[in-house]
mmCIF file of C-alpha atoms in Angstrom:
data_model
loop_
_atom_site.group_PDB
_atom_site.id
_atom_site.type_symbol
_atom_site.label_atom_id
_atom_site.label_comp_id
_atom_site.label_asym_id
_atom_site.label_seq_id
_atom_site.Cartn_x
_atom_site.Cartn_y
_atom_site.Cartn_z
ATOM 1 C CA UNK F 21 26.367 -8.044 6.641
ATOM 2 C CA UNK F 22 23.365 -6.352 8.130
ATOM 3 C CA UNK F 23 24.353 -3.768 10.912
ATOM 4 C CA UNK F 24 22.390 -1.859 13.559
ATOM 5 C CA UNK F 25 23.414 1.497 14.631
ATOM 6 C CA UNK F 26 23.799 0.592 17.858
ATOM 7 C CA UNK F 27 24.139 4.385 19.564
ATOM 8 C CA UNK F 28 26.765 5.342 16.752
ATOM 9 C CA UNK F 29 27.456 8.766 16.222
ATOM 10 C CA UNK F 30 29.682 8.413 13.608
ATOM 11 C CA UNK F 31 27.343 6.283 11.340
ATOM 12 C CA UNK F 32 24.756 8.666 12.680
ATOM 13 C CA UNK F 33 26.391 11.350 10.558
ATOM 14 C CA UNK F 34 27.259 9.086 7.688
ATOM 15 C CA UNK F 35 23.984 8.297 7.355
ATOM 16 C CA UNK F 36 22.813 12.168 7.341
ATOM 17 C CA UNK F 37 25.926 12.868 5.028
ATOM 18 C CA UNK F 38 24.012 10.320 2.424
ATOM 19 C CA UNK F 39 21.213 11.682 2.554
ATOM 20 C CA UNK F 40 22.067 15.447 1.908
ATOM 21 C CA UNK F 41 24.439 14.032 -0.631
ATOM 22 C CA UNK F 42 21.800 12.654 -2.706
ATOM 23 C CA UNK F 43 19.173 15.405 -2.213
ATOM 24 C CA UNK F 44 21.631 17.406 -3.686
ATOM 25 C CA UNK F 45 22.807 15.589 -6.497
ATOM 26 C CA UNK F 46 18.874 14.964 -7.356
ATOM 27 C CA UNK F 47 20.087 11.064 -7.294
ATOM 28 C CA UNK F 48 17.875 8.081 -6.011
ATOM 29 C CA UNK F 49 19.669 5.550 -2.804
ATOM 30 C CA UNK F 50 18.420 2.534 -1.666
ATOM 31 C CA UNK F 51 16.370 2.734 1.549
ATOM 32 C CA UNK F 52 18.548 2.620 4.463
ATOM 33 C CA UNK F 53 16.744 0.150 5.861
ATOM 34 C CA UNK F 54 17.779 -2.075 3.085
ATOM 35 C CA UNK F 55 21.264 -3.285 4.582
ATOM 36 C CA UNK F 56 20.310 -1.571 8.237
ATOM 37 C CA UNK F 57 17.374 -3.768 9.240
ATOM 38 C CA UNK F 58 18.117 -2.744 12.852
ATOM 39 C CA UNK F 59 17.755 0.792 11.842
ATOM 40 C CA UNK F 60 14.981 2.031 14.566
ATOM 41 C CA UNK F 61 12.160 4.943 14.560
ATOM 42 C CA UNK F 62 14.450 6.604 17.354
ATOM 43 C CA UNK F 63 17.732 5.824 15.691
ATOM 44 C CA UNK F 64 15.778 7.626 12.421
ATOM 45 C CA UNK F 65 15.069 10.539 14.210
ATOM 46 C CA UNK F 66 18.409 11.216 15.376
ATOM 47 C CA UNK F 67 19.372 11.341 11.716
ATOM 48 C CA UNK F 68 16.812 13.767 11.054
ATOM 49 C CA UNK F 69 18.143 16.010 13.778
ATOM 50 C CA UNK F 70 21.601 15.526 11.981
ATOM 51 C CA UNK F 71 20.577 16.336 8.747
ATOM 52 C CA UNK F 72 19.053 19.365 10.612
ATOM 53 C CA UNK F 73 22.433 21.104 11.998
ATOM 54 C CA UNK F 74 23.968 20.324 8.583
ATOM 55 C CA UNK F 75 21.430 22.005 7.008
ATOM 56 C CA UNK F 76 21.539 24.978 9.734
ATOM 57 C CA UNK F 77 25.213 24.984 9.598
ATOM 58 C CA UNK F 78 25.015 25.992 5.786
ATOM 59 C CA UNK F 79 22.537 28.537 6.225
ATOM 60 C CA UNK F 80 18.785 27.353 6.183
ATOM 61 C CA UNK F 81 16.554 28.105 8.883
ATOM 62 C CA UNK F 82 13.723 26.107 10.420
ATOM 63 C CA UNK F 83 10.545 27.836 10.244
ATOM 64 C CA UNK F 84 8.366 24.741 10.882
ATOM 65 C CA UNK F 85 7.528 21.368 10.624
ATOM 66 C CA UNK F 86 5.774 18.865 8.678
ATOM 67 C CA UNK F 87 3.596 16.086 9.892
ATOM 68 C CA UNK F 88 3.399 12.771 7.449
ATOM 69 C CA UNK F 89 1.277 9.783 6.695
ATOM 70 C CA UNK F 90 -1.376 11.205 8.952
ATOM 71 C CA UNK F 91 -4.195 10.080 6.270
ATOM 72 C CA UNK F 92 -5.584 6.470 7.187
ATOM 73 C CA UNK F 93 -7.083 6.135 4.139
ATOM 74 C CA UNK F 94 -3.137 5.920 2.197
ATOM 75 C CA UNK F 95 -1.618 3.778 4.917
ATOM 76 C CA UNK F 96 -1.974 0.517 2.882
ATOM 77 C CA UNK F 97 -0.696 2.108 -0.009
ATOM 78 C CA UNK F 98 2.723 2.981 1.508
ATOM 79 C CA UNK F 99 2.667 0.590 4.131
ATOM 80 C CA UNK F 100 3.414 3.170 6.118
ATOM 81 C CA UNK F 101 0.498 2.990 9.525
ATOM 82 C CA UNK F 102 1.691 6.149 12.109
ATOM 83 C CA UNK F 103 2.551 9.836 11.338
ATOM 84 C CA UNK F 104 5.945 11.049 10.804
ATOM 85 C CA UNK F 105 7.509 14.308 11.027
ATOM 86 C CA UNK F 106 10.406 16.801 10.290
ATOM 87 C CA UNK F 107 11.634 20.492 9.683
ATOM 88 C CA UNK F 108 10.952 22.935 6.848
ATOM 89 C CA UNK F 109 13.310 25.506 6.526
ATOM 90 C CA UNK F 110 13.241 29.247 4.872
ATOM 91 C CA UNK F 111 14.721 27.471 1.677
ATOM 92 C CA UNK F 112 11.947 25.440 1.138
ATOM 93 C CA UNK F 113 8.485 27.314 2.119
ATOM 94 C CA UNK F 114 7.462 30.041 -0.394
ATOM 95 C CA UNK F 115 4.191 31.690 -0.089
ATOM 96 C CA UNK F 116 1.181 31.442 -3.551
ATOM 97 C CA UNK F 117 3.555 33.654 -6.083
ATOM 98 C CA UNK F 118 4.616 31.783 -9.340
ATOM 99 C CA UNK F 119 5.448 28.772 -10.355
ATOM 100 C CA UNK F 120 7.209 26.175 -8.186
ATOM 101 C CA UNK F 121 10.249 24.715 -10.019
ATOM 102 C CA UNK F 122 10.286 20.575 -10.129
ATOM 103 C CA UNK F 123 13.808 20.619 -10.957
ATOM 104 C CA UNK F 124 15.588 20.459 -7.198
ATOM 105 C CA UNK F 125 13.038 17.510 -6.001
ATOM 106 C CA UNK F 126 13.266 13.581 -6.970
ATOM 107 C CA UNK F 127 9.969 11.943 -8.085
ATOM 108 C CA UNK F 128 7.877 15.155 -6.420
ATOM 109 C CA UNK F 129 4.003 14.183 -5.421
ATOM 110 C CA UNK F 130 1.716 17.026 -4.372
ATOM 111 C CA UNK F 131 -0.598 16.659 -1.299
ATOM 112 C CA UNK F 132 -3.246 19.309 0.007
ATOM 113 C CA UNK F 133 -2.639 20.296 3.246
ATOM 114 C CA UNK F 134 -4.681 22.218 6.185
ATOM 115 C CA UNK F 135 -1.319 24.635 7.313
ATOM 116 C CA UNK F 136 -1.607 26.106 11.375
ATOM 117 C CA UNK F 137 0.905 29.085 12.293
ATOM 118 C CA UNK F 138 1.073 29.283 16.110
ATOM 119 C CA UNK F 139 1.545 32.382 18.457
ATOM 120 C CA UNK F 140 2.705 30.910 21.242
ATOM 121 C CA UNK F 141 3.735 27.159 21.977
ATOM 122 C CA UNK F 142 1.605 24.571 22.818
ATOM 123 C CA UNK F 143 2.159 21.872 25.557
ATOM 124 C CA UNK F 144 2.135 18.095 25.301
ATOM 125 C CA UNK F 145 -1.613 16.430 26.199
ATOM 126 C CA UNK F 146 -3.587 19.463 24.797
ATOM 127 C CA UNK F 147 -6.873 18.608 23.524
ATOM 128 C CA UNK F 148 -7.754 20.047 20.148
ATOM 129 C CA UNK F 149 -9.828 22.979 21.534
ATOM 130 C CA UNK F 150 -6.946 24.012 23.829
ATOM 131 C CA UNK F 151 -4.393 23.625 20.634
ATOM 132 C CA UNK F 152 -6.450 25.675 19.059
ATOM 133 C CA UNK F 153 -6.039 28.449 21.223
ATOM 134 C CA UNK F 154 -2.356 28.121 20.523
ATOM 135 C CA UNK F 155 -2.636 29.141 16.816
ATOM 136 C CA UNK F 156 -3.554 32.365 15.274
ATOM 137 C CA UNK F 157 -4.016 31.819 11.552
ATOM 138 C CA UNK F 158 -5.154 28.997 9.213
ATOM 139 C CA UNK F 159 -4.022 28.089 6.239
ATOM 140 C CA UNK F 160 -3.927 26.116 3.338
ATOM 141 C CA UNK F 161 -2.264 25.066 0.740
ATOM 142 C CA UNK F 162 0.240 22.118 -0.813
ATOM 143 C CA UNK F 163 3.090 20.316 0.408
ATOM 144 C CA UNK F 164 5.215 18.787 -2.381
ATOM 145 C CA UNK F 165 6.335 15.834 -1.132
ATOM 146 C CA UNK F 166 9.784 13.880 -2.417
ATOM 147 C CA UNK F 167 11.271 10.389 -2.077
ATOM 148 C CA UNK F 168 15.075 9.506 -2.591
ATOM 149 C CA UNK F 169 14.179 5.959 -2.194
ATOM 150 C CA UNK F 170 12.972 4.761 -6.050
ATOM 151 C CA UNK F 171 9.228 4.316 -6.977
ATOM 152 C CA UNK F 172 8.292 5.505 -3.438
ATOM 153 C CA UNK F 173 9.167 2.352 -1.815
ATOM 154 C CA UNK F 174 10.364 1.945 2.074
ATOM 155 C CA UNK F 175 9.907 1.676 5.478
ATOM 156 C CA UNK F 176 8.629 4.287 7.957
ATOM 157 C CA UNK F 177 12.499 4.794 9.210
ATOM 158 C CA UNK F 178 13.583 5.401 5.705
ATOM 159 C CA UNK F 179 11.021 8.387 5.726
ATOM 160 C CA UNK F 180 12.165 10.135 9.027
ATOM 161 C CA UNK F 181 15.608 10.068 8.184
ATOM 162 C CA UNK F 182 15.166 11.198 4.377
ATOM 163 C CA UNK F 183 13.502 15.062 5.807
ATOM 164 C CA UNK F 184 10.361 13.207 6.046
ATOM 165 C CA UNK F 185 9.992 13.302 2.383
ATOM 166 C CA UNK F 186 9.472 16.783 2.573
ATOM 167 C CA UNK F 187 10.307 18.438 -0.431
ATOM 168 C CA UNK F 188 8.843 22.244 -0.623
ATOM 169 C CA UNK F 189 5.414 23.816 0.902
ATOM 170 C CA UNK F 190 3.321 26.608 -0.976
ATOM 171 C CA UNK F 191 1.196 28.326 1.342
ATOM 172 C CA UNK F 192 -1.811 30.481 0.390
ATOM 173 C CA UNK F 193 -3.293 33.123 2.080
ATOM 174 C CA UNK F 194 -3.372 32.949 5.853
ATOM 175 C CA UNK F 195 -6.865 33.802 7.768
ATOM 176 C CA UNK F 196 -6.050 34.931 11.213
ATOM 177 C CA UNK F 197 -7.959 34.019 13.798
ATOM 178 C CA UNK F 198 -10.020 35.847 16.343
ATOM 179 C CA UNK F 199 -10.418 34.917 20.066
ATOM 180 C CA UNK F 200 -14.058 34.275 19.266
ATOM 181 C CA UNK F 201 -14.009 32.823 16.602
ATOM 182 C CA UNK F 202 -11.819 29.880 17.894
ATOM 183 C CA UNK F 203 -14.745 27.208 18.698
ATOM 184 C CA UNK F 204 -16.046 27.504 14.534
ATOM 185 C CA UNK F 205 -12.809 26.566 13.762
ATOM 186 C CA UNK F 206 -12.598 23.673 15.533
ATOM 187 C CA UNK F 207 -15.777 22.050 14.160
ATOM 188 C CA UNK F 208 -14.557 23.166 10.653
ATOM 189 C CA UNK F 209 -11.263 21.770 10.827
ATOM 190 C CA UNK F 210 -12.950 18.609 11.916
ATOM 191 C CA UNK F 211 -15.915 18.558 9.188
ATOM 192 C CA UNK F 212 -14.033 20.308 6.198
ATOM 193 C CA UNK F 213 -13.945 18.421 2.743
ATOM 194 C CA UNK F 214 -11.940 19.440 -0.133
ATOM 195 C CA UNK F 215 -11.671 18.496 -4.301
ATOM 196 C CA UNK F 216 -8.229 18.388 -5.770
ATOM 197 C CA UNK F 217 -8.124 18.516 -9.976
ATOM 198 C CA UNK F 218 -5.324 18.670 -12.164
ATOM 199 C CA UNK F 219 -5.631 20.802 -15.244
ATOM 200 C CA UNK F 220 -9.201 21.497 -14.257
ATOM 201 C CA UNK F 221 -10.766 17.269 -14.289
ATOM 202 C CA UNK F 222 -11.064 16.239 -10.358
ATOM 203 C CA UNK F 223 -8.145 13.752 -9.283
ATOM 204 C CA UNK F 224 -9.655 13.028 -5.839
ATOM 205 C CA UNK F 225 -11.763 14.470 -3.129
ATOM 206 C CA UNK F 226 -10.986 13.965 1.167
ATOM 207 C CA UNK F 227 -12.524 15.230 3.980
ATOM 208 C CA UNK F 228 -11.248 16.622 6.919
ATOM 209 C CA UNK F 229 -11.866 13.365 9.203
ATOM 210 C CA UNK F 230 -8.948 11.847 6.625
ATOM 211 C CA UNK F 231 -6.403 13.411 8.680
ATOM 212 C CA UNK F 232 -6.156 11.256 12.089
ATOM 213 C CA UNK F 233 -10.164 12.952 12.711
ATOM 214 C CA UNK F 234 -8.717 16.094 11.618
ATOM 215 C CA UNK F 235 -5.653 18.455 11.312
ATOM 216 C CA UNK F 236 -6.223 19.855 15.070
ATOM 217 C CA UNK F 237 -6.362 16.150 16.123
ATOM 218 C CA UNK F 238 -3.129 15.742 13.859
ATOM 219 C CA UNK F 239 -1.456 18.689 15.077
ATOM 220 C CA UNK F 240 -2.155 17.354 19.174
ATOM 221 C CA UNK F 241 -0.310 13.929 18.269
ATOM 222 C CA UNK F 242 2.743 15.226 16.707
ATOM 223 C CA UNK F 243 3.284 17.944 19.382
ATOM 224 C CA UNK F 244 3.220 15.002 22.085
ATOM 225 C CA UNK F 245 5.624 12.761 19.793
ATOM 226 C CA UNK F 246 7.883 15.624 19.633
ATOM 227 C CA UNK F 247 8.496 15.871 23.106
ATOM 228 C CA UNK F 248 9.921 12.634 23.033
ATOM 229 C CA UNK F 249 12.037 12.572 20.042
ATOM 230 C CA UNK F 250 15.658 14.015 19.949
ATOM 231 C CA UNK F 251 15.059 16.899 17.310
ATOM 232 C CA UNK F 252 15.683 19.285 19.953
ATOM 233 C CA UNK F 253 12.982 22.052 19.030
ATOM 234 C CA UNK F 254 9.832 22.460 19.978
ATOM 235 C CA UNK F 255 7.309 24.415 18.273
ATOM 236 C CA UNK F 256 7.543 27.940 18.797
ATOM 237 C CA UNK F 257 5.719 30.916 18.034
ATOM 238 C CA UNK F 258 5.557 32.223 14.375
ATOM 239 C CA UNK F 259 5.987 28.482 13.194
ATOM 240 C CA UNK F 260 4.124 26.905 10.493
ATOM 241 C CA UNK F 261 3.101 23.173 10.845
ATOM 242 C CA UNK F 262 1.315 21.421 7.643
ATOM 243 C CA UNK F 263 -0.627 18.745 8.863
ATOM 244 C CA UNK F 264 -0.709 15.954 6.148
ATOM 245 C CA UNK F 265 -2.727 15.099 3.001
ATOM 246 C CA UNK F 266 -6.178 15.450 2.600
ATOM 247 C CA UNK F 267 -6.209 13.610 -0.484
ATOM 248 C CA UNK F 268 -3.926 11.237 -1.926
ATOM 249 C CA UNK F 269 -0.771 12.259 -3.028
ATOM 250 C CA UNK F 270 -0.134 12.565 -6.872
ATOM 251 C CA UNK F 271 3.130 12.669 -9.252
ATOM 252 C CA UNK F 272 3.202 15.928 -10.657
ATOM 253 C CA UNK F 273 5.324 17.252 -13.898
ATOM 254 C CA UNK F 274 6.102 20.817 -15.156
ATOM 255 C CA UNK F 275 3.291 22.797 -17.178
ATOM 256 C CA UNK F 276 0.629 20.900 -14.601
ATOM 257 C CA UNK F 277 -1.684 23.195 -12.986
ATOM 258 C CA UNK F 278 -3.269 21.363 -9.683
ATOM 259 C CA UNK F 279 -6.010 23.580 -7.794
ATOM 260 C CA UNK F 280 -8.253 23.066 -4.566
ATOM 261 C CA UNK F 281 -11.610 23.372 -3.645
ATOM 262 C CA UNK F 282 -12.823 23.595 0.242
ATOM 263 C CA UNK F 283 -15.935 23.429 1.572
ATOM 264 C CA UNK F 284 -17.149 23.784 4.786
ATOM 265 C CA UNK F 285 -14.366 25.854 6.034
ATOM 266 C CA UNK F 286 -13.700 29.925 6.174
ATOM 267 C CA UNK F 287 -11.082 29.078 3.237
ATOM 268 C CA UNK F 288 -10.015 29.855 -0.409
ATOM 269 C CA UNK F 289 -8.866 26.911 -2.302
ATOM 270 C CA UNK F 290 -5.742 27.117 -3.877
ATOM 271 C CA UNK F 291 -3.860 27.004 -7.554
ATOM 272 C CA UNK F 292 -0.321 26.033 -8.178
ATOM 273 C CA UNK F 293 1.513 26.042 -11.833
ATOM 274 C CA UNK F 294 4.643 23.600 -11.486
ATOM 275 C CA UNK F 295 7.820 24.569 -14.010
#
């Protein structure tokens, strides 16, 4: 019989027990939503923030967040049609040294990703020109992204509940930013395009305006969702936030090297070598 959660706190925590359960036995489950057709956005999100103390309570730290599905241009694809987000912890951001082992995720896909670090926190209803002021460096680099639900198939609660499919983030080399500098970073982060290839051929190209108009624009929306959600953190300074694909998102295997191109923007593309 179908159930709801109805306010439970025990299936609450069943429900984030599952989920760390099969992340770590590197095992596929059917989407929750499959005999919880009740199962809402908020009810998702209160998941998330239990799979969050577990995960604090055996000794990973939050250094972040990830924002999902923020590319209109793959919304049909996963019939997925708003962002999502969710933590990333000190186990599972690494900066561009060596190669990233496959072996912990389930059916990894790599997306290119525009990454922000903030200084200080920024407040609900900021335009992107005021955000901006909140962040001293740019980044970018790759998010690989993981589903426990098989052949990537599920509903936008499934996706919240399951870390937001986030699965590990490579960041390249950071480029603070100056004071002055602020307003050519804005127009860049709106107008940026960048080339993905695998193995040297191309696999796809996106631009900038891919990401809700851009990863600023991205960035503003998920910091005003977040101050309605129950994760119970805000973003804070020294925090990293990737700010969705730019491209579409690809299945990757071990001995694949993926690399990025940008242009447009005051940064390096980026190489990754998956074992």
């Amino acid at each position: 019989m179908a159930t709801t959660l109805a306010g439970s706190t025990a299936e609450i925590g069943a429900l984030a027990d599952r989920i760390l359960a099969a992340s770590d036995a590197l095992r596929s489950i059917p989407p929750l939503t499959g005999d919880r057709p009740g199962l809402t956005l908020a009810d998702a999100y209160r998941v998330s923030a239990a799979v969050a103390e577990r995960r604090v309570a055996r000794g990973e730290r939050p250094v972040g967040w990830k924002i999902g599905f923020t590319n209109r241009t793959i919304w049909d694809e996963y019939d997925v049609h708003a962002p999502i987000w969710g933590p990333v912890y000190d186990t599972t951001v690494s900066d561009g040294a060596g190669p990233l082992d496959l072996a912990p995720l389930v059916e990894p896909r790599i997306e290119p990703e525009i990454m922000l670090r903030f200084g200080r926190t920024p407040e609900p209803g900021m335009a992107a020109a005021d955000l901006m002021d909140c962040i001293d460096a740019v980044g970018h680099g790759f998010e690989v992204v993981q589903s426990l639900y098989p052949d990537w198939r599920f509903r936008p609660e499934d996706t919240v509940a399951a870390f937001a499919l986030h699965g590990r983030l490579r960041t390249g080399p950071w480029v603070e930013v100056r004071p002055d500098e602020r307003p050519a970073w804005v127009e860049a982060l709106e107008t940026f395009s960048l080339r993905l290839a695998r193995d040297g051929e191309t696999q796809d190209e996106g631009r900038a305006a891919n990401v809700l108009d851009g990863p600023l624009h991205a960035c503003a929306h998920f910091v005003d969702g977040l101050a309605d959600d129950p994760l119970a953190r805000v973003v804070g300074p020294g925090d990293v936030v990737t700010t969705g694909t730019i491209t579409r998102a690809f299945p990757v295997r071990p001995g694949e090297t993926w690399t990025t191109t940008l242009s447009g923007i005051a940064l390096p593309g980026c190489a990754i070598t998956f074992a």
